[in-house]
PDB file of C-alpha atoms in Angstrom:
ATOM      1  CA  UNK A1049     -53.228  52.147  60.442  1.00  0.00           C
ATOM      2  CA  UNK A1050     -51.918  51.713  63.993  1.00  0.00           C
ATOM      3  CA  UNK A1051     -48.436  53.109  64.586  1.00  0.00           C
ATOM      4  CA  UNK A1052     -46.233  50.332  66.020  1.00  0.00           C
ATOM      5  CA  UNK A1053     -44.661  50.765  69.422  1.00  0.00           C
ATOM      6  CA  UNK A1054     -40.878  51.259  69.363  1.00  0.00           C
ATOM      7  CA  UNK A1055     -40.631  48.531  72.023  1.00  0.00           C
ATOM      8  CA  UNK A1056     -42.622  46.052  69.962  1.00  0.00           C
ATOM      9  CA  UNK A1057     -40.432  42.973  69.673  1.00  0.00           C
ATOM     10  CA  UNK A1058     -38.113  44.039  72.489  1.00  0.00           C
ATOM     11  CA  UNK A1059     -40.384  43.522  75.495  1.00  0.00           C
ATOM     12  CA  UNK A1060     -39.038  40.074  76.388  1.00  0.00           C
ATOM     13  CA  UNK A1061     -35.466  41.261  75.828  1.00  0.00           C
ATOM     14  CA  UNK A1062     -35.851  44.240  78.151  1.00  0.00           C
ATOM     15  CA  UNK A1063     -37.990  42.429  80.718  1.00  0.00           C
ATOM     16  CA  UNK A1064     -35.623  39.475  80.890  1.00  0.00           C
ATOM     17  CA  UNK A1065     -32.563  41.689  81.236  1.00  0.00           C
ATOM     18  CA  UNK A1066     -34.191  43.641  84.071  1.00  0.00           C
ATOM     19  CA  UNK A1067     -35.257  40.370  85.702  1.00  0.00           C
ATOM     20  CA  UNK A1068     -31.746  38.946  85.576  1.00  0.00           C
ATOM     21  CA  UNK A1069     -30.217  42.144  86.978  1.00  0.00           C
ATOM     22  CA  UNK A1070     -32.673  42.161  89.887  1.00  0.00           C
ATOM     23  CA  UNK A1071     -32.083  38.459  90.539  1.00  0.00           C
ATOM     24  CA  UNK A1072     -28.310  38.929  90.544  1.00  0.00           C
ATOM     25  CA  UNK A1073     -28.630  41.853  92.941  1.00  0.00           C
ATOM     26  CA  UNK A1074     -30.777  39.767  95.285  1.00  0.00           C
ATOM     27  CA  UNK A1075     -28.598  36.613  95.117  1.00  0.00           C
ATOM     28  CA  UNK A1076     -25.318  38.563  95.430  1.00  0.00           C
ATOM     29  CA  UNK A1077     -22.989  36.112  93.639  1.00  0.00           C
ATOM     30  CA  UNK A1078     -19.214  36.053  93.986  1.00  0.00           C
ATOM     31  CA  UNK A1079     -17.682  38.422  91.438  1.00  0.00           C
ATOM     32  CA  UNK A1080     -13.964  38.011  92.178  1.00  0.00           C
ATOM     33  CA  UNK A1081     -12.040  34.768  91.953  1.00  0.00           C
ATOM     34  CA  UNK A1082     -10.360  35.493  95.297  1.00  0.00           C
ATOM     35  CA  UNK A1083     -13.767  35.358  96.997  1.00  0.00           C
ATOM     36  CA  UNK A1084     -14.550  31.824  95.779  1.00  0.00           C
ATOM     37  CA  UNK A1085     -14.986  29.126  98.407  1.00  0.00           C
ATOM     38  CA  UNK A1086     -12.345  26.962  96.731  1.00  0.00           C
ATOM     39  CA  UNK A1087      -9.725  29.647  96.132  1.00  0.00           C
ATOM     40  CA  UNK A1088      -6.241  28.034  96.322  1.00  0.00           C
ATOM     41  CA  UNK A1089      -7.811  24.562  96.296  1.00  0.00           C
ATOM     42  CA  UNK A1090      -8.724  21.900  93.796  1.00  0.00           C
ATOM     43  CA  UNK A1091     -12.389  21.372  93.019  1.00  0.00           C
ATOM     44  CA  UNK A1092     -15.482  23.223  91.968  1.00  0.00           C
ATOM     45  CA  UNK A1093     -17.416  25.791  93.929  1.00  0.00           C
ATOM     46  CA  UNK A1094     -20.555  27.741  93.288  1.00  0.00           C
ATOM     47  CA  UNK A1095     -20.729  31.505  92.975  1.00  0.00           C
ATOM     48  CA  UNK A1096     -23.999  31.402  94.923  1.00  0.00           C
ATOM     49  CA  UNK A1097     -24.703  30.358  98.497  1.00  0.00           C
ATOM     50  CA  UNK A1098     -27.024  27.646  97.139  1.00  0.00           C
ATOM     51  CA  UNK A1099     -25.445  25.514  94.400  1.00  0.00           C
ATOM     52  CA  UNK A1100     -28.816  24.838  92.740  1.00  0.00           C
ATOM     53  CA  UNK A1101     -28.729  28.357  91.263  1.00  0.00           C
ATOM     54  CA  UNK A1102     -25.837  27.261  89.019  1.00  0.00           C
ATOM     55  CA  UNK A1103     -28.185  25.027  87.028  1.00  0.00           C
ATOM     56  CA  UNK A1104     -30.769  27.802  86.790  1.00  0.00           C
ATOM     57  CA  UNK A1105     -28.179  30.192  85.393  1.00  0.00           C
ATOM     58  CA  UNK A1106     -27.311  27.666  82.699  1.00  0.00           C
ATOM     59  CA  UNK A1107     -30.901  27.070  81.654  1.00  0.00           C
ATOM     60  CA  UNK A1108     -32.488  30.513  82.138  1.00  0.00           C
ATOM     61  CA  UNK A1109     -30.519  32.410  79.461  1.00  0.00           C
ATOM     62  CA  UNK A1110     -31.307  29.687  76.919  1.00  0.00           C
ATOM     63  CA  UNK A1111     -35.004  29.918  77.781  1.00  0.00           C
ATOM     64  CA  UNK A1112     -34.786  33.719  77.587  1.00  0.00           C
ATOM     65  CA  UNK A1113     -33.325  33.565  74.077  1.00  0.00           C
ATOM     66  CA  UNK A1114     -35.998  31.065  73.026  1.00  0.00           C
ATOM     67  CA  UNK A1115     -38.734  33.395  74.319  1.00  0.00           C
ATOM     68  CA  UNK A1116     -37.186  36.286  72.389  1.00  0.00           C
ATOM     69  CA  UNK A1117     -37.285  34.221  69.190  1.00  0.00           C
ATOM     70  CA  UNK A1118     -40.926  33.330  69.849  1.00  0.00           C
ATOM     71  CA  UNK A1119     -41.768  37.004  70.417  1.00  0.00           C
ATOM     72  CA  UNK A1120     -40.123  37.916  67.105  1.00  0.00           C
ATOM     73  CA  UNK A1121     -42.306  35.363  65.304  1.00  0.00           C
ATOM     74  CA  UNK A1122     -45.578  36.752  66.684  1.00  0.00           C
ATOM     75  CA  UNK A1123     -47.560  38.851  64.189  1.00  0.00           C
ATOM     76  CA  UNK A1124     -48.211  41.704  66.640  1.00  0.00           C
ATOM     77  CA  UNK A1125     -44.486  42.538  66.656  1.00  0.00           C
ATOM     78  CA  UNK A1126     -44.588  43.066  62.869  1.00  0.00           C
ATOM     79  CA  UNK A1127     -47.484  45.535  62.910  1.00  0.00           C
ATOM     80  CA  UNK A1128     -46.856  48.196  60.259  1.00  0.00           C
ATOM     81  CA  UNK A1129     -43.280  47.142  59.506  1.00  0.00           C
ATOM     82  CA  UNK A1130     -41.736  45.697  56.391  1.00  0.00           C
ATOM     83  CA  UNK A1131     -39.973  42.354  56.136  1.00  0.00           C
ATOM     84  CA  UNK A1132     -36.406  43.677  56.354  1.00  0.00           C
ATOM     85  CA  UNK A1133     -37.163  45.833  59.375  1.00  0.00           C
ATOM     86  CA  UNK A1134     -38.784  42.915  61.186  1.00  0.00           C
ATOM     87  CA  UNK A1135     -35.840  40.650  60.363  1.00  0.00           C
ATOM     88  CA  UNK A1136     -33.254  43.237  61.428  1.00  0.00           C
ATOM     89  CA  UNK A1137     -35.022  43.991  64.705  1.00  0.00           C
ATOM     90  CA  UNK A1138     -35.445  40.284  65.455  1.00  0.00           C
ATOM     91  CA  UNK A1139     -31.833  39.487  64.651  1.00  0.00           C
ATOM     92  CA  UNK A1140     -30.698  42.430  66.764  1.00  0.00           C
ATOM     93  CA  UNK A1141     -32.766  41.310  69.751  1.00  0.00           C
ATOM     94  CA  UNK A1142     -31.457  37.742  69.573  1.00  0.00           C
ATOM     95  CA  UNK A1143     -27.838  38.870  69.133  1.00  0.00           C
ATOM     96  CA  UNK A1144     -28.050  41.277  72.059  1.00  0.00           C
ATOM     97  CA  UNK A1145     -29.465  38.521  74.275  1.00  0.00           C
ATOM     98  CA  UNK A1146     -26.761  36.082  73.185  1.00  0.00           C
ATOM     99  CA  UNK A1147     -24.006  38.618  73.827  1.00  0.00           C
ATOM    100  CA  UNK A1148     -25.370  39.455  77.264  1.00  0.00           C
ATOM    101  CA  UNK A1149     -25.708  35.765  78.079  1.00  0.00           C
ATOM    102  CA  UNK A1150     -22.169  34.936  77.038  1.00  0.00           C
ATOM    103  CA  UNK A1151     -20.541  38.037  78.498  1.00  0.00           C
ATOM    104  CA  UNK A1152     -22.289  37.994  81.858  1.00  0.00           C
ATOM    105  CA  UNK A1153     -23.738  34.608  82.729  1.00  0.00           C
ATOM    106  CA  UNK A1154     -21.039  32.334  81.354  1.00  0.00           C
ATOM    107  CA  UNK A1155     -18.323  34.500  82.851  1.00  0.00           C
ATOM    108  CA  UNK A1156     -19.978  34.261  86.264  1.00  0.00           C
ATOM    109  CA  UNK A1157     -20.554  30.513  86.035  1.00  0.00           C
ATOM    110  CA  UNK A1158     -16.920  29.675  85.243  1.00  0.00           C
ATOM    111  CA  UNK A1159     -15.473  32.089  87.800  1.00  0.00           C
ATOM    112  CA  UNK A1160     -15.061  29.517  90.589  1.00  0.00           C
ATOM    113  CA  UNK A1161     -14.563  26.390  88.471  1.00  0.00           C
TER     114      UNK A1161
END
């Protein structure tokens, strides 16, 4: 019997988190409300230099969570594990992704609005 990898079922979670961190470092969004383009004004502004990234940062975390769910449903992530372990690991991966999405991405997107 093949011993399962400890990362089995968490590859998309870890890869997506690293990808988002790198993307945020490259795009350098506004992180303080005082730095927003519309500070002391009425209206909406983007945290990025290009406003199109706002739409991406709404859709990308949802796609990331969907890919995590798909990875949890693949049989190779279950290899050598029982039903409860698979369910707990899958639920943990989805909850971690949802918490990261809500805590980081939503907070950034509403910063200048």
